[in-house]
Coordinates of C-alpha atoms in Angstrom, one line a residue:
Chain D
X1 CA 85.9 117.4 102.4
X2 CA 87.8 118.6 99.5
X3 CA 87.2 117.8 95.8
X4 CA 88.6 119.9 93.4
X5 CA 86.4 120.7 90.5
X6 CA 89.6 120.5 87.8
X7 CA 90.1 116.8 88.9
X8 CA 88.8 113.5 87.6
X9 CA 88.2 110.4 90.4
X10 CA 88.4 107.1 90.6
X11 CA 85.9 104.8 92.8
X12 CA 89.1 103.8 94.7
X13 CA 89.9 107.3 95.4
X14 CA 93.2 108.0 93.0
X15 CA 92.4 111.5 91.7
X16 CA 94.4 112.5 88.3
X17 CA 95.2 115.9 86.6
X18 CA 96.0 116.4 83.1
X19 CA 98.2 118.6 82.0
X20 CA 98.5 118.0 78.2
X21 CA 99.7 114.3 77.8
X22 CA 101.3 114.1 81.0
X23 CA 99.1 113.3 83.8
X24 CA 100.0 113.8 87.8
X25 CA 98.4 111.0 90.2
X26 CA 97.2 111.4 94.1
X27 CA 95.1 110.2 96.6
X28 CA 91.8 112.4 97.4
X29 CA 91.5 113.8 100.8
X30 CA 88.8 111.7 102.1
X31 CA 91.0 108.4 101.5
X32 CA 94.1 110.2 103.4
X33 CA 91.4 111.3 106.2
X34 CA 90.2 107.5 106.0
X35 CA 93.4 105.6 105.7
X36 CA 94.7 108.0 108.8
X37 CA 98.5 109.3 109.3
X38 CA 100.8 107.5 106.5
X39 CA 104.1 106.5 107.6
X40 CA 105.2 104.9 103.8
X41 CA 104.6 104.8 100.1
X42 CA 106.4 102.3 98.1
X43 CA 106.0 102.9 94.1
X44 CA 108.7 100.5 91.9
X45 CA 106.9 100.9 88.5
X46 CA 108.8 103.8 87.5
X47 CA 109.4 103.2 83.9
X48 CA 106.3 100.5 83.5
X49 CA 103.8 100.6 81.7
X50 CA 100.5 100.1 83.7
X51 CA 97.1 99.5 82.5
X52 CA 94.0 101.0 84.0
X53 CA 92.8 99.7 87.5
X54 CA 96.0 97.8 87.6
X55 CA 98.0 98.3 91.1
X56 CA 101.2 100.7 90.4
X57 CA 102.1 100.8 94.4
X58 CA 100.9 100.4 97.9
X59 CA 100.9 103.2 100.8
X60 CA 101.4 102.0 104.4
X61 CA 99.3 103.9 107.1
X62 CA 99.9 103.1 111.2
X63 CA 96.4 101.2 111.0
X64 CA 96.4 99.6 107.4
X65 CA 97.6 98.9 104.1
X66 CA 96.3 99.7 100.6
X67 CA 97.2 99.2 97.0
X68 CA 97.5 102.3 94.2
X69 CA 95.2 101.9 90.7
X70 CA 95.8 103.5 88.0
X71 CA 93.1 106.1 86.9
X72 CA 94.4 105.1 83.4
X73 CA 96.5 103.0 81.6
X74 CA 100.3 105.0 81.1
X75 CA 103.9 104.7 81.3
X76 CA 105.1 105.8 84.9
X77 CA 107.5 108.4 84.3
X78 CA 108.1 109.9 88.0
X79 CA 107.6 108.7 91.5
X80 CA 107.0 112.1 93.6
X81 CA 110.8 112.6 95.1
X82 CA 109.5 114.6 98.5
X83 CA 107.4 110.9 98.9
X84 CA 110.4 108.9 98.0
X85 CA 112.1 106.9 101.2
X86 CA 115.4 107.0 99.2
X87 CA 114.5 111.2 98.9
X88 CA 112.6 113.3 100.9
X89 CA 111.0 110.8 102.5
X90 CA 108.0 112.6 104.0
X91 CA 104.9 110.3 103.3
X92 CA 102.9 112.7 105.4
X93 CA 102.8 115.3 102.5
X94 CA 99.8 113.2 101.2
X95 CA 97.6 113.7 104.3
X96 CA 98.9 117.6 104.6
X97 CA 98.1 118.1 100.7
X98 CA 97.0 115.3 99.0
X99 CA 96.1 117.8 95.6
X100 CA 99.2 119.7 95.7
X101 CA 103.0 118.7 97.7
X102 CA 101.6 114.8 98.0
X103 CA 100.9 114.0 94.5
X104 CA 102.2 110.2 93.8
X105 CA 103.3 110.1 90.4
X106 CA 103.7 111.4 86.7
X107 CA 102.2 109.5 84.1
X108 CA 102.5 109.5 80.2
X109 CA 98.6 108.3 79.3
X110 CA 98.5 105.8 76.5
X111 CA 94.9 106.3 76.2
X112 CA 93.3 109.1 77.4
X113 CA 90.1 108.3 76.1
X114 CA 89.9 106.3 79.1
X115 CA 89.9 110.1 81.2
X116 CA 85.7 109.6 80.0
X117 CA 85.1 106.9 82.1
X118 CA 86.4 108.7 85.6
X119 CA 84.5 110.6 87.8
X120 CA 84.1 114.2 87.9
X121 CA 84.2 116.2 91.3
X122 CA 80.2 116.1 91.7
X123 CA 80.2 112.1 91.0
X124 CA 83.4 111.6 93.6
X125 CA 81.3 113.8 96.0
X126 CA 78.1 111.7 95.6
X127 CA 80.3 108.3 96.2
X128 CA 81.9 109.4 99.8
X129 CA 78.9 111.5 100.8
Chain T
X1 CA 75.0 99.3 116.8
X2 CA 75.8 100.3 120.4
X3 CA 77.5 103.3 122.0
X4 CA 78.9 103.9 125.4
X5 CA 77.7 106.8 127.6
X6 CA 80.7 108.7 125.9
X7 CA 80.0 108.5 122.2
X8 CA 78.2 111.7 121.9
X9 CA 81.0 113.8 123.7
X10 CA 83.7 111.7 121.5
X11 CA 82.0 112.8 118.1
X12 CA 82.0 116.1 119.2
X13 CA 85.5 116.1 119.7
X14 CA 86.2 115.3 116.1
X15 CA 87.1 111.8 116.8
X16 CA 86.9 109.3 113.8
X17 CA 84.7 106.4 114.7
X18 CA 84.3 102.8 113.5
X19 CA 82.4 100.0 115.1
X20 CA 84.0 97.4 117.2
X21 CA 82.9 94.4 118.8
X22 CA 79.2 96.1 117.9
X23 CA 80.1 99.7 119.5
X24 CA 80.8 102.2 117.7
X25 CA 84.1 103.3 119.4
X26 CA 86.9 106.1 118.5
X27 CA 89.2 104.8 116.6
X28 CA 91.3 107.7 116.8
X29 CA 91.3 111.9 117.3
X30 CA 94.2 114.0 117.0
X31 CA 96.1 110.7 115.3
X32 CA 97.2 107.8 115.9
X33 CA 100.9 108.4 116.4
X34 CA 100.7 111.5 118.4
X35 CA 97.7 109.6 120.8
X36 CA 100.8 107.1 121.3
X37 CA 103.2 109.2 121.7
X38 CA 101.5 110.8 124.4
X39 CA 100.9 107.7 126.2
X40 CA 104.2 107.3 126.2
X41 CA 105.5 110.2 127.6
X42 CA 102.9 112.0 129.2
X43 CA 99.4 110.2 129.7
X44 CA 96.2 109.5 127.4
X45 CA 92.9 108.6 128.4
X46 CA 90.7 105.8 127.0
X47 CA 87.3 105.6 126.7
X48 CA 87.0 101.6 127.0
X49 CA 83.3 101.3 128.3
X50 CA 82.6 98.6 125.4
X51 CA 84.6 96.1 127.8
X52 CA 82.4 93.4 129.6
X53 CA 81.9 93.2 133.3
X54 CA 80.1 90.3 135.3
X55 CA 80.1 89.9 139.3
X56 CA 79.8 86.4 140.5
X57 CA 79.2 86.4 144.1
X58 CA 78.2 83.5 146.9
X59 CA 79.7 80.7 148.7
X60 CA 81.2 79.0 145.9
X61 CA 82.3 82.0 143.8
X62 CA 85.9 81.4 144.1
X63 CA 85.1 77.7 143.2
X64 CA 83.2 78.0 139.9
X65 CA 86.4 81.1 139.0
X66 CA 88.9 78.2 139.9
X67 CA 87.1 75.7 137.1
X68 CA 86.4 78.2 134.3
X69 CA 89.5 79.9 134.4
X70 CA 93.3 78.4 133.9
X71 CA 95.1 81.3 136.6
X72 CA 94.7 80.0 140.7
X73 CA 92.0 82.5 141.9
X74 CA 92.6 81.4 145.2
X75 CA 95.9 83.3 145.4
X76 CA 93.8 86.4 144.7
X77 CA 93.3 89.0 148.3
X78 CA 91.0 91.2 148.5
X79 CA 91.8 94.0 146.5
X80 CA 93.9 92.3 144.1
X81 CA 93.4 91.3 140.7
X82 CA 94.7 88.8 137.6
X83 CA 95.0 87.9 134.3
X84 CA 93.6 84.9 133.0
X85 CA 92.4 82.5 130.2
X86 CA 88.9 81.1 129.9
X87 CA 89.5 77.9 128.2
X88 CA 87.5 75.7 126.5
X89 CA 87.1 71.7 126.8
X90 CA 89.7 71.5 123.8
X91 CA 92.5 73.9 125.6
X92 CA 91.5 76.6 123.5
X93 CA 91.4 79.9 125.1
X94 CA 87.2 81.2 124.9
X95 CA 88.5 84.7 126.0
X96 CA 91.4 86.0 128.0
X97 CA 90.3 88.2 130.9
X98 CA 90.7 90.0 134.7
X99 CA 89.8 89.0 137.4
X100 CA 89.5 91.0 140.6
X101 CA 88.4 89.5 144.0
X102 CA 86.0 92.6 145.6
X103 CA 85.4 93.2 149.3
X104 CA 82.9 91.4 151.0
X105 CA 80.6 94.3 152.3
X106 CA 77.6 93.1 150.1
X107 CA 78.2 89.8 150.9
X108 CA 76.6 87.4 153.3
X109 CA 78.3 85.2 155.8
X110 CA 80.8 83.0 153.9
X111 CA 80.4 84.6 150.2
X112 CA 83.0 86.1 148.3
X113 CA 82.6 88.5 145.7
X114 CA 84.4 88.5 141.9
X115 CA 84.6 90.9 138.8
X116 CA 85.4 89.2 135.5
X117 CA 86.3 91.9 133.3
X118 CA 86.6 90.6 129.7
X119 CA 86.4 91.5 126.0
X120 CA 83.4 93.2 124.4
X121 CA 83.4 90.7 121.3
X122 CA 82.6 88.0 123.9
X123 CA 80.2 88.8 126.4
X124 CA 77.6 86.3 125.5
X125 CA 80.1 83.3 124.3
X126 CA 81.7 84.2 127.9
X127 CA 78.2 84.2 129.7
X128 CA 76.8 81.1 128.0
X129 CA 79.8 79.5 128.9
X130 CA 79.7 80.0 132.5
X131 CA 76.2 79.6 132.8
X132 CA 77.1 76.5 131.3
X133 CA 79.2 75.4 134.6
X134 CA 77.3 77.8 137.2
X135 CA 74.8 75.2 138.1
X136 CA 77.1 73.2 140.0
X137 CA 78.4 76.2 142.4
X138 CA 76.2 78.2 145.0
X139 CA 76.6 81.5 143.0
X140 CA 74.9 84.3 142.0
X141 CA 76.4 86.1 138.3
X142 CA 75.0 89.4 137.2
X143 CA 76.0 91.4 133.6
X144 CA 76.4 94.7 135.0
X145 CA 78.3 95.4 131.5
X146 CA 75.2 97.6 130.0
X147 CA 75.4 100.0 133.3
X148 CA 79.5 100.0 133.5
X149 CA 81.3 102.5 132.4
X150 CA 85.6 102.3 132.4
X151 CA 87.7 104.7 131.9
X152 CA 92.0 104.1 131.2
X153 CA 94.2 106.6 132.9
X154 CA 97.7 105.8 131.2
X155 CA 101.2 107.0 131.2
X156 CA 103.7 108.3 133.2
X157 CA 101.9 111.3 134.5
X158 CA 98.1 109.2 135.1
X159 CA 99.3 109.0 139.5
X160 CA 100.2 112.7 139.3
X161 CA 96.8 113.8 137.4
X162 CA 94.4 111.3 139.2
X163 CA 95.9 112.0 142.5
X164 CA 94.6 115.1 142.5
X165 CA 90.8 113.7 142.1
X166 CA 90.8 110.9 144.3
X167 CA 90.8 109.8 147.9
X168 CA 92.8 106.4 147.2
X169 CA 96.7 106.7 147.8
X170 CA 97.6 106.3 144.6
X171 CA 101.4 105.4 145.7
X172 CA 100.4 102.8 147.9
X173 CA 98.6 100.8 144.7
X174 CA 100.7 98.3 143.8
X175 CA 100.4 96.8 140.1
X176 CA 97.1 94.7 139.7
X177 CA 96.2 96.4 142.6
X178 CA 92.5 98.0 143.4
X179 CA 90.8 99.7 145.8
X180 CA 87.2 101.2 145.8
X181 CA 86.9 105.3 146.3
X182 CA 86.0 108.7 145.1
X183 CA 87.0 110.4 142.5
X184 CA 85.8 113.6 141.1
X185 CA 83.0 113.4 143.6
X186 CA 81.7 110.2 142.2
X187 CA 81.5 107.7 145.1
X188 CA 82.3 103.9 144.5
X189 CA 84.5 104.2 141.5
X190 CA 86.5 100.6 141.4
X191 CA 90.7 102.4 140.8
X192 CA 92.9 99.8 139.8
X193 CA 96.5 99.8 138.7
X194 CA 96.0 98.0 134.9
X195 CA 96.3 98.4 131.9
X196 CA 96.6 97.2 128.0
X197 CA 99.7 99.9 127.4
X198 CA 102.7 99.0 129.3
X199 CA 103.3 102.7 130.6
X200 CA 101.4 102.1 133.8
X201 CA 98.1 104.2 134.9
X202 CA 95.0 103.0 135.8
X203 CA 91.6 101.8 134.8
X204 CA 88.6 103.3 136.3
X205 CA 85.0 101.3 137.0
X206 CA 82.4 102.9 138.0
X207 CA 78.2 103.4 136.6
X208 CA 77.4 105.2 133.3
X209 CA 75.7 107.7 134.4
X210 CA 79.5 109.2 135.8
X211 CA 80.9 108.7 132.3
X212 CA 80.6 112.5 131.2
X213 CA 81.7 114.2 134.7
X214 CA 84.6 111.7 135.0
X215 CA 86.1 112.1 131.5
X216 CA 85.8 115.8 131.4
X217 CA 87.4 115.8 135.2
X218 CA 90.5 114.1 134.5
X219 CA 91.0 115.9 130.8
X220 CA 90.6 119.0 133.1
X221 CA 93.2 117.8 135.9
X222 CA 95.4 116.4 133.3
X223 CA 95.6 119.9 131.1
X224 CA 98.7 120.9 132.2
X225 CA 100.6 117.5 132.4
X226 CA 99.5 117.1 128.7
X227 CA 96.8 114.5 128.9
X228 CA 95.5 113.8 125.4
X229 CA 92.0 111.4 124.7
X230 CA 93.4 108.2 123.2
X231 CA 91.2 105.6 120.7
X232 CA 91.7 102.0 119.8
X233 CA 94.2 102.8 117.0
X234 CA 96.8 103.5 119.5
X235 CA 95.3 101.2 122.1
X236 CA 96.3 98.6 119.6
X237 CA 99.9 100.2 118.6
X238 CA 100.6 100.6 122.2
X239 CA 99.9 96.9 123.5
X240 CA 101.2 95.4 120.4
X241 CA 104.7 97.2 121.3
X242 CA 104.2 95.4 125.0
X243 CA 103.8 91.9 123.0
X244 CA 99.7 91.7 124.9
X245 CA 97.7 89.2 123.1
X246 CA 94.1 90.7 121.2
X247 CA 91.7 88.1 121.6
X248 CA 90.8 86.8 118.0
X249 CA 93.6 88.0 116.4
X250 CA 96.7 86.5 118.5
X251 CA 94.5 84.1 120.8
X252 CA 90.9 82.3 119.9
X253 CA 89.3 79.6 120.2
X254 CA 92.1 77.4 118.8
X255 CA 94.8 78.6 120.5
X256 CA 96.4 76.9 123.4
X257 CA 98.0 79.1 126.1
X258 CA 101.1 77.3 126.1
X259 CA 101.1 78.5 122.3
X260 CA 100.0 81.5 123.0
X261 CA 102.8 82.1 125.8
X262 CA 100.2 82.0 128.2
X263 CA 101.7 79.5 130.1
X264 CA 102.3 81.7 133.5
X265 CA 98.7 82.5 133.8
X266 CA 97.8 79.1 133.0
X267 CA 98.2 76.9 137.0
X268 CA 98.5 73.1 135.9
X269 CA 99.0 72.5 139.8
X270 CA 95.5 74.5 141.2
X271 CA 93.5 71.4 140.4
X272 CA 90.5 70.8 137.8
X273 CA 89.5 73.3 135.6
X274 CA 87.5 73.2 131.9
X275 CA 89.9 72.4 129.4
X276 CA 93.6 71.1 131.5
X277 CA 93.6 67.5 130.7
X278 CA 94.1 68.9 127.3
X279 CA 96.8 71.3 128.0
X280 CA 98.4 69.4 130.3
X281 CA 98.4 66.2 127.5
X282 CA 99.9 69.6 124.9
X283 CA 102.8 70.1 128.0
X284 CA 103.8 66.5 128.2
X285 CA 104.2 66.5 123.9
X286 CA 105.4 69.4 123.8
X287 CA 104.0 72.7 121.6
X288 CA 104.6 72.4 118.0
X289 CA 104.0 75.9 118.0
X290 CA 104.6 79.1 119.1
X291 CA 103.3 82.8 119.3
X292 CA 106.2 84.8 118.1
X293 CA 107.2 89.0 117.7
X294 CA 109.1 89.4 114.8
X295 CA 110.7 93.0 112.9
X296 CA 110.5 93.5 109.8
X297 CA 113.7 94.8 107.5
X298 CA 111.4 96.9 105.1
X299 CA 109.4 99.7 105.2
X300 CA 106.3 97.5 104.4
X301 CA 103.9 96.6 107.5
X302 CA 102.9 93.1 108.1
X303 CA 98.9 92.8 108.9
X304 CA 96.6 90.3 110.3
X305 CA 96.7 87.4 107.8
X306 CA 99.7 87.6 105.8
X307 CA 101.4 84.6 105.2
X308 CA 105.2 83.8 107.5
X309 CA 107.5 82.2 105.7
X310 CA 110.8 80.7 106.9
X311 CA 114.0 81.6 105.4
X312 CA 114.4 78.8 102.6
X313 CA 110.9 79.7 101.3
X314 CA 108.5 77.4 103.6
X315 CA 105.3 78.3 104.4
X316 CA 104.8 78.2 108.3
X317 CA 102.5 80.1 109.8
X318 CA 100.4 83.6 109.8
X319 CA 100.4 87.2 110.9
X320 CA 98.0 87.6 114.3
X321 CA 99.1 91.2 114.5
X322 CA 101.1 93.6 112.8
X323 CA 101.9 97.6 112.4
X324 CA 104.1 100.2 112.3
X325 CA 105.7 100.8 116.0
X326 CA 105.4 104.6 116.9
X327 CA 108.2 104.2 119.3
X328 CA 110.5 102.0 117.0
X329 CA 109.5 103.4 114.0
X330 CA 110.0 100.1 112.2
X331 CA 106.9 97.6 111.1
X332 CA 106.7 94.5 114.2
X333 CA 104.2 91.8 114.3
X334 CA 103.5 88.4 116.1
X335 CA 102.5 85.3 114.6
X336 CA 102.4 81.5 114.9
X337 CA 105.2 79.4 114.3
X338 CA 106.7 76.3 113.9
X339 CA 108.5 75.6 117.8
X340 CA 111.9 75.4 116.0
X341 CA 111.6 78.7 114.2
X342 CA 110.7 80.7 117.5
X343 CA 114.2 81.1 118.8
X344 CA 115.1 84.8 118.9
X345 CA 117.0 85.8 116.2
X346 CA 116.0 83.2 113.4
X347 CA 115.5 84.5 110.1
X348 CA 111.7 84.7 108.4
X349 CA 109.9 86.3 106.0
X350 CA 106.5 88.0 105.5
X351 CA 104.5 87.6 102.3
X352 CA 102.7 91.4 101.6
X353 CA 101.1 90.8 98.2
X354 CA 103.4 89.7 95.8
X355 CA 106.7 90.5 97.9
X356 CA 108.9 88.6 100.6
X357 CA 109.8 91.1 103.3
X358 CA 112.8 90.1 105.6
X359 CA 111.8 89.3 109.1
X360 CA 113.6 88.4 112.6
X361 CA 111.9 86.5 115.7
X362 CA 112.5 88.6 118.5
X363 CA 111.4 88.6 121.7
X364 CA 108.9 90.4 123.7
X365 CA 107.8 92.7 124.5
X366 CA 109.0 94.8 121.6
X367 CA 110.0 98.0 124.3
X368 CA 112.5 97.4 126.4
X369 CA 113.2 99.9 129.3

C-alpha cells in the first residue's frame, strides 16, 4: 500500500498536500483499492467555504457510495477538471493515481493550524494496517 | 467465519474478499466492470459454493415440496428444475429457491428424489422451516450444503468451453435443464443449464473435495475463449441488469410474491401450500404495491435504502437494489411502490443524501436483446 511520507491523512482516508496556502485534496490508495473501480465524482462546492470534517462531495464506485471530508476547513477553489463529468470526465484517474493525476480539489486553508491534528504517513499506515 | 473449498486458491489470486452470508467470499479480482464485461461477452466463472443444498427424498417428497413451496413441483420431470418461493404463513417469501427433481437410482420403490438449492443467508431459517412441516410427509431431508461444492459457468462461450470437459451433450440441455455426468474426470457432477446472470451457462454440483481440480479445469479449457473468475460484485451487477430478485434486499420475509412479481412462480391452482390463503386473499384485493426497475437521470447511484419519491415530492417507497449498470452505463435500481406509480414510464425520484435524483419506472429486465 502506498502512503506518501510528504502527505498528511485523515481517519476517512482524504490525504492533503500543502503547497504554501494552497492545499490539493485526494483519496489515499487503500480507500480507492477498498471502494473498488469508480465510475463518478460529483464535487459542487466550488467556491464554498467548507469547514473541517464537513462533506465537500461524494464519489460513486460500481459497488458503493461515499461522501468527501475535508482534511481542513478552506475555500474550495478547484474541482480537478480530468475528474470533472462536464471535463475530462475520467473518474478512474483516482484509482490509477490517487497522489498524482486523481487529486479531487484545490483548497485555500482558512486555518492551517488545523494541518496538526491530521495524520502523518506512519499514523495513516498504523490505521489501515 | 466460513470458507468454501476455494478460498485459499481465490486469495491467492489476488481476489478482494468480504464476508457474505458468514463466508468469506470474493467480492471481486481483476474488477468489477471488467468481471461483467466478460460475462457478457465471453464467459466468467463463479465460485458460489456458499449456496445451500438439501435433498428430500421418500414417498411423499414431492408432497411436502408441493406445501412448502408456492411453484407446482408436480410439473417438474426428471431432470428438470424450477424456481420458486418458500413462503411463510403470512405470504411472505422465507427464501426464494431451485428446485430440481433428481433420478430415482438411490431411491426405493415409489420415492422420488429433490434438491432445494437456496440462499446461504438462510439455510437454517429454511431447514427449521421444513422441519417444521416434514413430520407430516414420509420423507427423508439431508444438508449436504457443508460437503457441496458449485461452481457457475456463464456467458456466451460457457457450452463451447465446458463441452470440451464433459460427457453431457451440452446442446441437447435445454434451460432449467440437468443431467448428472463427468466432467474433468470428476464422476457425478449435477450440469444444469441456470443461472443468476441472464447470459446463459451453467451451474455445476458436485462434492468439495472436486472444488480445486474443477475450477482450475475449466479456467484451463476456457483460456483461449477468454474465461475470466468472476465475484459477487458482478454477480450482483449482472442479475440486477436481468431485473432477478436478492433475497433480503428485493424480497424477505414481508414481501408478497405478487409484489414482488413473483406471481408466475407462485401456482394458486396446485392446491394447499404454507402461506396461499394469504396470497390468494392479496389477489382478490389487489397489490397496493409493486416491485419496480427504475433509471436514474444523474450520474449519482441509487443504493439499498434510499428513500423513492414520486414526482410531486411524496414519499413512497425504498431502494431494494441499486448500482451503476456496466452494460448501460447509467445508475438502475428496483424498489417498492405504490401500484399506481408502477406503470412504465412514470416519473420518480431518488433521495441520495441531501439531493433529489430524476428517476423513470421502467420495466424489466433492464437488458433487452
Amino acid at each position: 500500500m502506498n502512503t506518501p511520507e510528504n502527505l498528511k491523512y485523515t481517519k476517512e482516508h482524504e490525504w492533503i498536500r500543502v503547497e504554501g496556502n494552497t492545499a490539493y485534496v485526494g483519496i489515499t490508495d487503500f480507500a480507492q483499492g477498498e471502494l473498488g473501480e469508480l465510475v463518478y465524482v460529483e464535487v459542487e462546492t466550488v467556491g464554498e467555504t467548507v469547514e473541517q470534517d464537513e462533506v465537500f462531495g461524494t464519489v460513486e464506485a460500481v459497488k458503493t457510495t461515499s461522501d468527501l471530508f475535508m482534511p481542513v476547513s478552506g475555500k474550495i477553489v478547484a474541482f480537478n477538471p480530468a475528474l470533472d463529468e462536464n471535463e475530462g470526465d475520467n473518474p478512474g484517474l483516482i484509482n490509477e493515481d490517487p497522489y498524482g493525476e486523481g487529486w479531487v480539489i484545490q483548497i485555500e486553508m482558512t486555518d492551517s493550524s488545523q494541518l496538526e491534528s491530521l495524520l502523518d504517513a506512519a499514523a495513516y499506515q498504523e490505521l489501515i494496517a | 467465519m466460513k470458507t468454501t473449498p476455494l478460498t485459499d486458491l481465490h486469495q491467492a489470486l489476488g481476489a478482494k474478499m468480504a464476508p457474505f452470508a458468514g463466508y468469506l467470499m470474493p467480492i471481486s479480482y481483476s474488477g468489477i466492470q471488467e468481471e461483467h464485461k466478460a460475462v457478457r461477452e465471453r464467459a466468467g466463472l463463479f465460485d458460489v459454493s456458499h449456496m445451500g443444498e438439501f435433498i428430500v427424498k421418500g414417498k411423499q417428497a414431492l408432497d411436502l415440496i408441493q406445501y412448502i413451496t408456492s411453484n407446482d413441483v408436480s410439473k417438474l420431470a426428471i431432470g428438470q428444475a424450477q424456481y420458486s418461493c418458500m413462503p411463510n404463513s403470512h405470504g411472505g417469501i422465507i427464501d426464494d429457491l431451485l428446485v430440481y427433481r433428481l433420478d430415482e437410482d438411490q431411491c426405493s420403490e415409489g420415492e422420488q428424489a429433490f434438491m432445494l438449492v437456496v440462499n446461504a443467508s438462510n439455510i437454517d431459517k429454511d431447514w427449521d422451516n421444513i422441519q417444521q412441516y416434514a413430520v407430516q410427509f414420509d420423507t427423508r431431508i439431508v444438508n449436504i450444503s457443508d460437503q457441496s461444492a458449485l461452481l457457475a459457468l456463464q456467458g456466451p462461450k460457457a457450452a463451447e468451453i465446458l463441452q470440451q470437459l464433459t460427457d453431457v451433450d451440452l446442446s441437447q440441455l435445454k434451460y432449467y435443464h440437468f443431467a448428472k455426468g463427468s466432467v474433468a474426470g470428476v464422476g457425478n457432477v449435477i450440469v444444469s443449464a441456470t443461472g443468476y446472470t441472464g447470459a446463459g451457462g451453467y451451474e455445476l454440483y458436485f462434492n468439495n473435495h472436486h472444488a480445486v481440480q474443477l475450477w482450475d479445469a475449466i479456467m484451463e479449457a476456457g483460456k483461449s475463449a477468454g474465461v475470466m473468475p468472476v465475484g459477487l460484485g458482478a454477480r450482483d451487477t449482472l442479475r440486477l441488469e436481468m431485473g432477478y430478485c436478492l433475497y433480503g434486499n428485493d424480497i424477505d420475509d414481508t414481501t408478497s410474491p405478487l409484489e414482488a412479481g413473483l406471481g408466475w412462480i407462485t401456482k394458486l391452482k396446485k392446491g394447499p401450500f404454507v402461506g396461499k390463503e394469504k396470497i390468494e386473499f392479496l389477489k382478490q384485493q389487489g397489490i397496493s404495491r409493486k416491485l419496480v426497475g427504475f433509471t436514474v437521470q444523474d450520474r449519482r447511484v441509487p443504493r439499498h435504502d434510499y428513500l423513492l419519491f414520486s414526482a410531486t415530492g411524496q414519499e413512497i417507497g425504498r431502494v431494494t437494489s441499486g448500482t451503476m449498470s456496466p452494460t448501460l452505463g447509467i445508475p438502475i435500481g428496483m424498489g417498492y411502490v405504490p401500484a399506481d406509480l408502477a406503470k412504465p414510464g412514470t416519473a420518480i425520484q431518488v433521495q441520495a443524501g441531501s439531493k433529489f435524483l430524476a428517476a423513470e419506472v421502467t420495466g424489466l429486465p433492464f437488458l433487452t436483446d
